[in-house]
Short mmCIF file of C-alpha atoms and ligand atoms in Angstrom, two decimals:
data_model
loop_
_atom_site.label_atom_id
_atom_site.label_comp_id
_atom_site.label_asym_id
_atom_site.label_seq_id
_atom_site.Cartn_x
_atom_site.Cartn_y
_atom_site.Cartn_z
CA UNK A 128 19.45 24.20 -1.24
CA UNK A 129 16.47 22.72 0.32
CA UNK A 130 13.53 24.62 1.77
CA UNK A 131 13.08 24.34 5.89
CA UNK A 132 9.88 24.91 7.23
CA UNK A 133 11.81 26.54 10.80
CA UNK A 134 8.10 26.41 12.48
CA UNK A 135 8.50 22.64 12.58
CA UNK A 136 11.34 22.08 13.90
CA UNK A 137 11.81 21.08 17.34
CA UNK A 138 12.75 23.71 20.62
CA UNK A 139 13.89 23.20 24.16
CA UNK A 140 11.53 24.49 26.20
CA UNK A 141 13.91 26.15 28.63
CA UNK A 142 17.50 26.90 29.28
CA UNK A 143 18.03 23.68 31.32
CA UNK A 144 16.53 22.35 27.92
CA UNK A 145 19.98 22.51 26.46
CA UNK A 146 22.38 21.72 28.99
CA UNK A 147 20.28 18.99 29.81
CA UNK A 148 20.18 17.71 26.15
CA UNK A 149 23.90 18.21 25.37
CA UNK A 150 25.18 16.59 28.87
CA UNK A 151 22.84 14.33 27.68
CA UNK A 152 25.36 13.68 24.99
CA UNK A 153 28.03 14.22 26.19
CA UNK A 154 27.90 12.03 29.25
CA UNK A 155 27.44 8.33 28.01
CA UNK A 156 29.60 5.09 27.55
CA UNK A 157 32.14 7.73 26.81
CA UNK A 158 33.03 8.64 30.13
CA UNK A 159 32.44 5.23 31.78
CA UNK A 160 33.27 2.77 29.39
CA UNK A 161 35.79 4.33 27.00
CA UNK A 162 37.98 6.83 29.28
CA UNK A 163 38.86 4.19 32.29
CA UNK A 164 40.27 1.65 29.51
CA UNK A 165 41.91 4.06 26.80
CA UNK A 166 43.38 6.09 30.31
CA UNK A 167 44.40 2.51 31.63
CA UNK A 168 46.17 1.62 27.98
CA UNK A 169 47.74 4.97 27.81
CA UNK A 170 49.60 4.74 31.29
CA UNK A 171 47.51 6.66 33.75
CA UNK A 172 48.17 10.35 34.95
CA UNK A 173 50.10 11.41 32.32
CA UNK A 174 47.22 10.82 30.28
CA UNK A 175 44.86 12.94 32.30
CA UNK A 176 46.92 15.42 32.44
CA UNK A 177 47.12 15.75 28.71
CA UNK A 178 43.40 14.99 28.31
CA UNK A 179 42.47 17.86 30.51
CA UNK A 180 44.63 20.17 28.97
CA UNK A 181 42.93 19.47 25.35
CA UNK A 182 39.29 20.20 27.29
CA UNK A 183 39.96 23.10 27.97
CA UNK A 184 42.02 24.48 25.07
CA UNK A 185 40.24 22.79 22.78
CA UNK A 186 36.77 21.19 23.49
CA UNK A 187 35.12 23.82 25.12
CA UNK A 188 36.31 26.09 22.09
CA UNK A 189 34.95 23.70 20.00
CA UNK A 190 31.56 22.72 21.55
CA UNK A 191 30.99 26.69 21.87
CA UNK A 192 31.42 27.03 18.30
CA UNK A 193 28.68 24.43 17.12
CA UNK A 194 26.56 25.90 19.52
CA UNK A 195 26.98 29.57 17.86
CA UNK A 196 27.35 27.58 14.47
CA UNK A 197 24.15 25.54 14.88
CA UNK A 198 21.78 28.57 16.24
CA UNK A 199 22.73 30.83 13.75
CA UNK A 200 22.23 28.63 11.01
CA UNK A 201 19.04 26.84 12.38
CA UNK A 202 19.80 23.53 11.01
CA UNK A 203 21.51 20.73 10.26
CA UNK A 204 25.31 20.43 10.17
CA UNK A 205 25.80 20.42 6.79
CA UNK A 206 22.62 22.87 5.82
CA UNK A 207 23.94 25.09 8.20
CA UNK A 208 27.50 25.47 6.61
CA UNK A 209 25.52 26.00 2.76
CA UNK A 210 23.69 28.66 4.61
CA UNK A 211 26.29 30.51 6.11
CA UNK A 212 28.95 30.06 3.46
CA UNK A 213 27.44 29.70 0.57
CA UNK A 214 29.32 28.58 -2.41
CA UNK A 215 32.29 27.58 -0.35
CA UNK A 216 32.89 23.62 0.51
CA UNK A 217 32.83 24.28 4.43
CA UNK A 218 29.56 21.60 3.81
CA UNK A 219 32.11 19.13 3.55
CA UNK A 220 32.33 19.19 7.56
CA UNK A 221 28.05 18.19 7.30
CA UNK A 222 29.18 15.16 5.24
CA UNK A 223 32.25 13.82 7.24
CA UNK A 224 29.89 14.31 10.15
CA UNK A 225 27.13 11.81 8.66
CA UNK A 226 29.82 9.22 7.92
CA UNK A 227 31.41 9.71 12.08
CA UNK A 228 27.68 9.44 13.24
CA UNK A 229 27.69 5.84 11.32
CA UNK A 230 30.62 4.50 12.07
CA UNK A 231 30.68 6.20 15.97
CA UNK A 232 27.12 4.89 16.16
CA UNK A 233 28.07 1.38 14.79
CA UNK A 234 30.45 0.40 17.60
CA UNK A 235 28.53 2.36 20.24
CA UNK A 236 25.81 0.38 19.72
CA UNK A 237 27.26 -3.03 19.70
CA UNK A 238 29.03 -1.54 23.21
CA UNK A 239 25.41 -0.54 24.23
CA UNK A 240 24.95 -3.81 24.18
CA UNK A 241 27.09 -5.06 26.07
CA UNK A 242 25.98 -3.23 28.97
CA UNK A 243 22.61 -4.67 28.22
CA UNK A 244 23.45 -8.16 28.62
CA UNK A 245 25.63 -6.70 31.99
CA UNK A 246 22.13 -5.85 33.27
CA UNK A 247 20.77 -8.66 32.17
CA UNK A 248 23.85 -10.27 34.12
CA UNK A 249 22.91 -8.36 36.91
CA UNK A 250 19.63 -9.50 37.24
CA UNK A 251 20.15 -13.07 36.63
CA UNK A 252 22.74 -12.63 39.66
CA UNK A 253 25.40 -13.89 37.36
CA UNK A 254 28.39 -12.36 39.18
CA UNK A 255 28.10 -13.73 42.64
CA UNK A 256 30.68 -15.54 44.29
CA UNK A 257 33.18 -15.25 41.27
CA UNK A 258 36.95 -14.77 41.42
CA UNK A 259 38.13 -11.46 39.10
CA UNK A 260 39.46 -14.12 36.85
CA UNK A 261 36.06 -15.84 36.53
CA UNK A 262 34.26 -12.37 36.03
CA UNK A 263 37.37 -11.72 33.26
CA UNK A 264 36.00 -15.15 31.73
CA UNK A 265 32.40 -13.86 31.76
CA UNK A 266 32.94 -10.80 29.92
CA UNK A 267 35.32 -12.81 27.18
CA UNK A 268 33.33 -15.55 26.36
CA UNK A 269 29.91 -13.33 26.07
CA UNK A 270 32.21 -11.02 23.42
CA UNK A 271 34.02 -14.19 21.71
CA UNK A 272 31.11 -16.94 21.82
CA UNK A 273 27.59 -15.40 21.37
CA UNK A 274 24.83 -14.07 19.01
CA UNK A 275 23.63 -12.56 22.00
CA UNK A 276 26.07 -9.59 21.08
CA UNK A 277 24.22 -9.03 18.37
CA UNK A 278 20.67 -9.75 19.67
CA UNK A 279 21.37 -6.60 22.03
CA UNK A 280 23.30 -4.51 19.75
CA UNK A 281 20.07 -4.60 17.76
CA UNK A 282 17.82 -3.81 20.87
CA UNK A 283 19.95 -1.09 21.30
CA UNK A 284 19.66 0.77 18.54
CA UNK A 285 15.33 0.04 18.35
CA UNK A 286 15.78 1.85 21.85
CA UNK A 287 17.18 4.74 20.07
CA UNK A 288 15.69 4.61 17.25
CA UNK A 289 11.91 4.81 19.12
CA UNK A 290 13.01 7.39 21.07
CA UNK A 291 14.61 9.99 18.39
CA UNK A 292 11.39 9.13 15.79
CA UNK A 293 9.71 10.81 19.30
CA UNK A 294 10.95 14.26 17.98
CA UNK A 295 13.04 16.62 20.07
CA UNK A 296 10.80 17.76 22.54
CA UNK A 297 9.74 14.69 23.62
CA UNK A 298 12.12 12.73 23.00
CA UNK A 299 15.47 14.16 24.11
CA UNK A 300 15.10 16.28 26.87
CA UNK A 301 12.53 14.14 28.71
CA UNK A 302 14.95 11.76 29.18
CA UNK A 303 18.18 13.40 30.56
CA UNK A 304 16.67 15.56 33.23
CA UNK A 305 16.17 13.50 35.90
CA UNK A 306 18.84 10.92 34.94
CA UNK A 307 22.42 12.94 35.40
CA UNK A 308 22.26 13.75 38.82
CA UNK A 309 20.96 9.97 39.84
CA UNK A 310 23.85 8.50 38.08
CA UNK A 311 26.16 10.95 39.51
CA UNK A 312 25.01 9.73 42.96
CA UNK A 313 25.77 6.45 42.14
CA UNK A 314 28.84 6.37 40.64
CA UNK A 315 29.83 8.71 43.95
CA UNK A 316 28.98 5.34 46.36
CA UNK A 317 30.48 2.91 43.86
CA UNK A 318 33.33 5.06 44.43
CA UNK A 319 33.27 5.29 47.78
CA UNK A 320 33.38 1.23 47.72
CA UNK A 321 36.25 1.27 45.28
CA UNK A 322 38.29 3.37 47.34
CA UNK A 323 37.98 1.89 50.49
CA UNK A 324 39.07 -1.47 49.40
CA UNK A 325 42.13 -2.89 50.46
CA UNK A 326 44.80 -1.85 48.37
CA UNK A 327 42.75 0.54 46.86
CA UNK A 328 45.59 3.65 46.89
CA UNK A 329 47.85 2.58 44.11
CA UNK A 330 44.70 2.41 41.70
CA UNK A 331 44.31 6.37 42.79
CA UNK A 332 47.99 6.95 42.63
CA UNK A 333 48.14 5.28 38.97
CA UNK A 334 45.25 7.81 38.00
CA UNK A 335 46.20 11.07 39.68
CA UNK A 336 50.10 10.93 39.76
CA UNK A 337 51.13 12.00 36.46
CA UNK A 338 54.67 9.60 35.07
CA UNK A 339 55.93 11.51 32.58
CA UNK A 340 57.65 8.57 30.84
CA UNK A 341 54.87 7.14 29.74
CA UNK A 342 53.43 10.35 27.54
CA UNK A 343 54.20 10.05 24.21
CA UNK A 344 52.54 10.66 20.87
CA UNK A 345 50.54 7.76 21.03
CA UNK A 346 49.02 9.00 24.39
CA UNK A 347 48.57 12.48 23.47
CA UNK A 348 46.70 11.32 20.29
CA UNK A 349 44.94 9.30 22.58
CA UNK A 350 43.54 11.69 25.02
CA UNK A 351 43.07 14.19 22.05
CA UNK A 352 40.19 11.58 20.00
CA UNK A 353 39.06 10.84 23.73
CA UNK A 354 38.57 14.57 24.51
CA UNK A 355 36.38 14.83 21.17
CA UNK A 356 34.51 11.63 21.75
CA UNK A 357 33.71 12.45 25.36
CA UNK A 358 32.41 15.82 24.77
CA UNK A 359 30.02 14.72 21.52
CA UNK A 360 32.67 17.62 19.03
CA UNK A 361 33.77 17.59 15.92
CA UNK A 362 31.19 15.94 14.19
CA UNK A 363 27.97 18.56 14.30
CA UNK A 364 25.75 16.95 16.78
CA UNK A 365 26.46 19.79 18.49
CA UNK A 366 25.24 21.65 15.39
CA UNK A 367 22.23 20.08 15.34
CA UNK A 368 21.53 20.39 19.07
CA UNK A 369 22.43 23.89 18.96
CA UNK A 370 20.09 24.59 16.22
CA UNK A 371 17.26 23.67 18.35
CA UNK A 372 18.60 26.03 21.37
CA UNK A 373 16.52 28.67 22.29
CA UNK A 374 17.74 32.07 21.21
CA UNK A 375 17.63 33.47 24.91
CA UNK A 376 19.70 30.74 26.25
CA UNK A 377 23.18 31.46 27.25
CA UNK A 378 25.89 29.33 25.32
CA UNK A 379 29.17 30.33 26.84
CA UNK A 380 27.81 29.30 30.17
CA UNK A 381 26.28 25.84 28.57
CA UNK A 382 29.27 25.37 26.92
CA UNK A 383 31.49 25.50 29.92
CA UNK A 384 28.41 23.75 32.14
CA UNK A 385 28.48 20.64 29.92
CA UNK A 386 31.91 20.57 29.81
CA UNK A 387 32.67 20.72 33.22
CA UNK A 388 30.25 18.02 34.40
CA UNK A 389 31.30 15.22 31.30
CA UNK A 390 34.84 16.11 32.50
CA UNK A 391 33.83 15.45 36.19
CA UNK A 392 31.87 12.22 35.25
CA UNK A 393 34.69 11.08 33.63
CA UNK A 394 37.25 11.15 36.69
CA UNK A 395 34.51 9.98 38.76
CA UNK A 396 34.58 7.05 36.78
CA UNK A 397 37.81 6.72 36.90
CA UNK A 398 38.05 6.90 40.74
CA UNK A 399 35.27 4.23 41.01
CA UNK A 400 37.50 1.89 38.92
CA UNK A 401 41.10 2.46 39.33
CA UNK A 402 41.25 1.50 42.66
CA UNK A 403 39.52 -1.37 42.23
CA UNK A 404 41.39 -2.54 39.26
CA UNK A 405 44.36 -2.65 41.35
CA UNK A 406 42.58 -4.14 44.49
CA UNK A 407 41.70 -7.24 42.51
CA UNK A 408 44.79 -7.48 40.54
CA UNK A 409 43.11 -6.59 37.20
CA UNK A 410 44.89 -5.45 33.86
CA UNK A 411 44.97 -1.68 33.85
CA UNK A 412 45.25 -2.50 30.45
CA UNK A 413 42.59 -4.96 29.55
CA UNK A 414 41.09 -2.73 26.99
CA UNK A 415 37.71 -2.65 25.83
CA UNK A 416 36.30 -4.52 28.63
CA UNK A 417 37.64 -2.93 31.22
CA UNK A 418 34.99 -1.66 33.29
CA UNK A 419 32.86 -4.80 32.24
CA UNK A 420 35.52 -7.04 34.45
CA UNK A 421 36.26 -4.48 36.93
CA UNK A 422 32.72 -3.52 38.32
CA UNK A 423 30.95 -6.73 39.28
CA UNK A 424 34.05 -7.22 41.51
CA UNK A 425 33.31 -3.99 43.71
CA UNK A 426 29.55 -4.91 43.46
CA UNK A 427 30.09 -8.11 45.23
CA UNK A 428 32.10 -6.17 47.90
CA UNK A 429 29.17 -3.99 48.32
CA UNK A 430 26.20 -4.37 51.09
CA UNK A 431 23.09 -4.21 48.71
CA UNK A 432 25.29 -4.62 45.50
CA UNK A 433 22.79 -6.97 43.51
CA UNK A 434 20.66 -4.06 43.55
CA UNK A 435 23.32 -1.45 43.20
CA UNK A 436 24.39 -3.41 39.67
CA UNK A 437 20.91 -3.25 38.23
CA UNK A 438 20.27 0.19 39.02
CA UNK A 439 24.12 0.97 37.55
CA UNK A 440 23.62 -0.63 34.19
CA UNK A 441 20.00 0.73 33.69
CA UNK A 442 21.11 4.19 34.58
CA UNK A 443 24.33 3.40 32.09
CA UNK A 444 21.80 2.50 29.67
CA UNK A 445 19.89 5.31 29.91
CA UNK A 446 23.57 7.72 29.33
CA UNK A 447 24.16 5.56 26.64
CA UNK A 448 20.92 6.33 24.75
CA UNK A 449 20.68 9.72 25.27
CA UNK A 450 24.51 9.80 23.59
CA UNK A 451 23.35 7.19 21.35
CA UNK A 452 19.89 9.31 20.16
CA UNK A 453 22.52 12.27 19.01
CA UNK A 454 24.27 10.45 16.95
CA UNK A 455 21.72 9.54 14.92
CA UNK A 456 19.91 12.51 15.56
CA UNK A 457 22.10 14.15 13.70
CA UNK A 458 21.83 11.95 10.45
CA UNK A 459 18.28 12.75 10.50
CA UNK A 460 18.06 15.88 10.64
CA UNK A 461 20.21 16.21 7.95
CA UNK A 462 18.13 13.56 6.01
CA UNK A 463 15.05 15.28 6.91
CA UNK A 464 16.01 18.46 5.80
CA UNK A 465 18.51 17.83 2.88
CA UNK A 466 16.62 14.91 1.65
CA UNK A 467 13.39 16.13 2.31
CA UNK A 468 12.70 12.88 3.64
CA UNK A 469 9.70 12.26 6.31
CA UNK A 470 11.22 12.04 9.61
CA UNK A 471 10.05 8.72 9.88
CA UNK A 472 11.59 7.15 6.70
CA UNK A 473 15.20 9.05 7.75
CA UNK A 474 14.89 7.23 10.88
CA UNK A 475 13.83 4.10 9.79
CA UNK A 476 16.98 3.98 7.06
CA UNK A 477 19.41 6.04 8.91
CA UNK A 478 19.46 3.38 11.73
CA UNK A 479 18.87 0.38 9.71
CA UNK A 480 22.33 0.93 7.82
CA UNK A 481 24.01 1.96 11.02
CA UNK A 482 22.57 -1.23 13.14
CA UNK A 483 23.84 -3.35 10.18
CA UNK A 484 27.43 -1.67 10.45
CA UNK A 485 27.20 -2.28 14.20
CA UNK A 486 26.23 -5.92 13.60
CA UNK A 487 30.07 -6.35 12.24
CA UNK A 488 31.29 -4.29 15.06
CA UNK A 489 29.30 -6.40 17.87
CA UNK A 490 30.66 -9.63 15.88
CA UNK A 491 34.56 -8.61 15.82
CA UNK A 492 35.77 -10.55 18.24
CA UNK A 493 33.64 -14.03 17.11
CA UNK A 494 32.48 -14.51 13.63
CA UNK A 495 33.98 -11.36 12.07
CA UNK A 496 37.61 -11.96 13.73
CA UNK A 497 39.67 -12.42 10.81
CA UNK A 498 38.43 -9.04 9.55
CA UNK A 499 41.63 -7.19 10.95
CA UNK A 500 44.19 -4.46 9.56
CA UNK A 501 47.38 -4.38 10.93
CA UNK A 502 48.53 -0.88 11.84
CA UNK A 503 52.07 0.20 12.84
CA UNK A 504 52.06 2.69 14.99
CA UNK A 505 54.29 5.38 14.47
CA UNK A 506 55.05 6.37 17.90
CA UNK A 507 56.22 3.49 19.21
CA UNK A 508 57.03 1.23 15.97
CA UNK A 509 54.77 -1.37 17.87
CA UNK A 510 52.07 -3.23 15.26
CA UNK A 511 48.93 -3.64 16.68
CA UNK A 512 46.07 -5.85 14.54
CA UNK A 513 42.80 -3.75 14.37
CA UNK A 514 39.62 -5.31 13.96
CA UNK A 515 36.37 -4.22 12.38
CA UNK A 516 34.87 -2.54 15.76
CA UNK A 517 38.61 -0.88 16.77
CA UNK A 518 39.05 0.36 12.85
CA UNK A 519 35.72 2.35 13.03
CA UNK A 520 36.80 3.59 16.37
CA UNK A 521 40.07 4.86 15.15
CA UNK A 522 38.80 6.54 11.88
CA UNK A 523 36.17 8.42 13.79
CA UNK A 524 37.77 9.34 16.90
CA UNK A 525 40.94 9.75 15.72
CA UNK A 526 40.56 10.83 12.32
CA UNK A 527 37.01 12.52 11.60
CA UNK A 528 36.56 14.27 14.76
CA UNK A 529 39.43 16.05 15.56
CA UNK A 530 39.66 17.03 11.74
CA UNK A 531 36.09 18.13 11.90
CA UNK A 532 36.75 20.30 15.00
CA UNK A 533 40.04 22.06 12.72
CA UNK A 534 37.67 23.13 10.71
CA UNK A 535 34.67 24.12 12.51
CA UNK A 536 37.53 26.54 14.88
CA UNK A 537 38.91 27.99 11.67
CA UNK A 538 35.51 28.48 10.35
CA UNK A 539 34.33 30.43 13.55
CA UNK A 540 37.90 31.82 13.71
CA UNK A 541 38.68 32.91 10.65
CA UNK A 542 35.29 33.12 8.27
CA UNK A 543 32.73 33.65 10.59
CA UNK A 544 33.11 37.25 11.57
CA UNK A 545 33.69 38.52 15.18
CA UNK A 546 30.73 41.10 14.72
CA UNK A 547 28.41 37.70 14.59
CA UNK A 548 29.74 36.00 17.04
CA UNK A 549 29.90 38.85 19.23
CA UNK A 550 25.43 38.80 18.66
CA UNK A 551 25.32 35.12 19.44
CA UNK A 552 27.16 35.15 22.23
CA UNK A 553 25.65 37.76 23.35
CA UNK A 554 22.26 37.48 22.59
CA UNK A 555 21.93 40.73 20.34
CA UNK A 556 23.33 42.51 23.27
CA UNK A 557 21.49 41.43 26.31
CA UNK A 558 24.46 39.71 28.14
CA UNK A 559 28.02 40.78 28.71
CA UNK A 560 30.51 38.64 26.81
CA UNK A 561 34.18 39.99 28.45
CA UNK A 562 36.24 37.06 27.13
CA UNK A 563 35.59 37.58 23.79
CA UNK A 564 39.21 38.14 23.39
CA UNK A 565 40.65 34.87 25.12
CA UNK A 566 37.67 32.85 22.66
CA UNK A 567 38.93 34.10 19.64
CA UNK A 568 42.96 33.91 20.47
CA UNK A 569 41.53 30.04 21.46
CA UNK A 570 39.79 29.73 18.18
CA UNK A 571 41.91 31.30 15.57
CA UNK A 572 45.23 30.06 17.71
CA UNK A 573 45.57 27.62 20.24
CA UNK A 574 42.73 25.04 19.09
CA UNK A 575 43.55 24.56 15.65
CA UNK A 576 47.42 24.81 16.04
CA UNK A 577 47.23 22.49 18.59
CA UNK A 578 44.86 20.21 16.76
CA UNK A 579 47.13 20.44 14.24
CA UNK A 580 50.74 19.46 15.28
CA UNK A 581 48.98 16.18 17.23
CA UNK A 582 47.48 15.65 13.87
CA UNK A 583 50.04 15.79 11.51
CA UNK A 584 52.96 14.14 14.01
CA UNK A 585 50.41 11.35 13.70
CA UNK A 586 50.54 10.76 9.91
CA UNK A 587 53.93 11.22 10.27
CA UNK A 588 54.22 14.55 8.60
CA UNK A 589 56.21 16.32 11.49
CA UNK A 590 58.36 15.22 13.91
CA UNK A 591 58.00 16.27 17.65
N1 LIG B 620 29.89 11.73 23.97
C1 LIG B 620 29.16 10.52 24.00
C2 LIG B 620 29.74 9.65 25.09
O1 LIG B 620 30.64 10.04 25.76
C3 LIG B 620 29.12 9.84 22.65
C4 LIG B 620 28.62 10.74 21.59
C5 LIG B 620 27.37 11.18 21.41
C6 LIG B 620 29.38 11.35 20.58
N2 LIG B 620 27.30 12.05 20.35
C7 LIG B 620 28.53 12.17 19.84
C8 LIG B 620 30.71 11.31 20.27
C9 LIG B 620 29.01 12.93 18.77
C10 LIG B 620 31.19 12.06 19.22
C11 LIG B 620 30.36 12.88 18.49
O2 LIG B 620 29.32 8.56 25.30
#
């Protein structure tokens, strides 16, 4: 196993260090981008429902145990399983979490892109004065007709690339502070906008009114990938970010803090675009461009809403990277430490294969179109045709992650040892830890069975 030098590694400075850097995470294109459209596809409340359920039986389990996992250990993902179970192949979790952070990292960054050219769109004033059907038009023929994809799917990832070579210190946590709470303000007045449009109610009842007959497995599998995407689990960069948490810090409160506010952002995003979906007659399920078509409409409806769009996409931008920068953050340190690379020549490869990967994603709806699977789903018997960007998306989120999490909950569960998580939690006994009960019925029980049954009803193995 390789040698780590701990005293240079990287440290948050304070407590707000790590909720900072893992909101940081957490809160990206995730919650603006991906929930609206996948919640919009998968029929609304019902969907929410289900997705909030699997937070809170699941991801905050999870995300708790990389944080205990990753400060024990004191490195990477896959380092930190050699160290604490030596000559057992829990590692294997390190290496399915280098190939999610490739292929998650791939399609985020041609999507990163896209809201770069939205800013640039912004700027340019590009969306004045057009119809929701012209603004639909926009966002297809900039995803169907253009190297320009790729041209900012590349900028994209030099953006994060420059800022994780920074190092931890400087790089991650500089960024995050100030920039939560500032897009949390304004995704609170684009909201306000949304739901004050005319017509604006059934987008809120479509989101908060749960109709039953539209959950099925499909949307339960669904909100289950989301839930792990949203909340940066299942994968270790939650490891690796807990590895450089200080040991006073308290990770049951982080843990629930993060949580709590991607969870918020999320819905908040939601209620910004729901009702305007439905106020200008837009496809609830549009898919991956969802938000791109939806937005620029309540921007024009806005006093001040050339400005508001800039200031939206650079602050979306700014979520984006510091999601993007754990991702690959992730493959580096493992790289760095494993390898025994230099930092610098793990970052330089690590994102030149994933930017090339990501080239094919930004490029699957122009000149890599006919690279498609077709996949039946078993739910509903419907066949949908997949194509390079929605096949990494579905092996990662649905696949990797969630099996990733079954693992790391049984590992903390199961092989971990209460004693030791009782110290971490604790702090060697400096802070009460009363619900040490309810974590470990969550962790040995609820998550994985639950994780589980969703899993295997989607290969087809059992039958709900
Ligand atoms: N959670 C981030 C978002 O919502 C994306 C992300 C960053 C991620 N790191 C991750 C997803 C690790 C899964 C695993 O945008």
């Amino acid at each position: 196993m390789a040698k780590v030098d701990l005293s240079n590694r990287g440290n948050f400075g304070s407590k707000f260090g790590i909720i900072a850097a893992a909101a940081g995470s957490a809160i990206g294109l995730g919650n603006i981008w991906r929930f609206p459209y996948v919640l919009g596809e998968s029929g609304g409340g019902a969907f929410l429902l289900v997705y909030l359920f699997f937070i809170f039986s699941i991801g905050i389990p999870v995300m708790l145990s990389e944080f205990i996992i990753g400060r024990s250990a004191q490195m990477n993902p896959f380092g930190a399983f050699k160290k604490l179970a030596p000559k057992q192949p829990w590692f294997i979790v390190g290496i399915m979490g280098i190939f999610a952070a490739f292929m998650i990292l791939a399609f985020y960054g041609a999507v990163g892109g896209w809201t770069l050219e939205y800013l640039y769109k912004s700027v340019s004033n590009q969306f004045s004065n057009k119809t929701p059907e012209q603004l639909n038009v926009l966002f297809n023929n900039f995803r169907e007709g253009s190297i320009n994809t790729v041209i900012w799917q590349v900028i994209f990832m030099a953006l994060t690339f420059f800022i994780v070579i920074a190092g931890i210190e400087k790089g991650i946590e500089k960024y995050t502070k100030i920039l939560m709470p500032v897009l949390l303000f304004i995704l609170i007045i684009i909201s306000v906008r949304s739901i004050t449009l005319p017509g604006a109610k059934e987008g809120l009842v479509f989101l908060f009114k749960p109709d039953f007959s539209k959950l099925n497995a499909k949307v339960i599998f669904a909100a289950l990938g989301q839930a792990f995407f949203s909340l940066s689990i299942g994968m270790g960069a939650l490891i690796t970010y807990g590895s450089y948490i200080n040991k006073k810090d308290n990770l049951t409160s982080s843990a629930v803090i993060v949580s709590l506010s991607d969870t918020f952002i999320a819905v908040l995003a939601g209620v910004a675009i729901f009702p305007a979906v439905f106020a200008f007659g837009i496809e609830p399920q549009a898919g991956e461009g969802l938000v791109f078509q939806a937005l620029p409409n309540i921007f024009q409806q806005m006093p001040g809403g050339y400005f508001i769009s800039i200031l939206f996409f650079i602050l979306l931008i700014l979520a984006a990277l510091t999601s993007s920068i754990s991702l690959l953050e992730v493959v580096v340190a493992t790289f760095v430490e494993e390898l025994k690379m230099s930092r610098k020549k793990a970052s330089i490869i690590a994102a030149s294969l994933i930017t090339l990967l990501g080239a094919i994603c930004a490029l699957s709806w122009s000149t890599f179109k006919w690279l498609t699977i077709d996949h039946i789903d078993k739910a509903t018997g419907e066949k949908i045709s997949y194509n390079f960007f929605m096949m990494l998306d579905f092996l990662s989120l649905k696949i990797i992650l969630p099996l990733g999490g079954l693992l790391i909950v049984v590992f903390l569960g199961w092989f971990f040892g209460k004693k030791k998580i009782r110290e971490e939690l604790s702090n060697q006994g400096l802070l009460k830890v009363k619900y040490i009960k309810l974590l470990m019925f969550l962790v040995k029980f609820v998550a994985p069975i639950a994780i589980a049954i969703v899993f295997l009803h989607e290969i087809g193995l059992v039958k709900l």
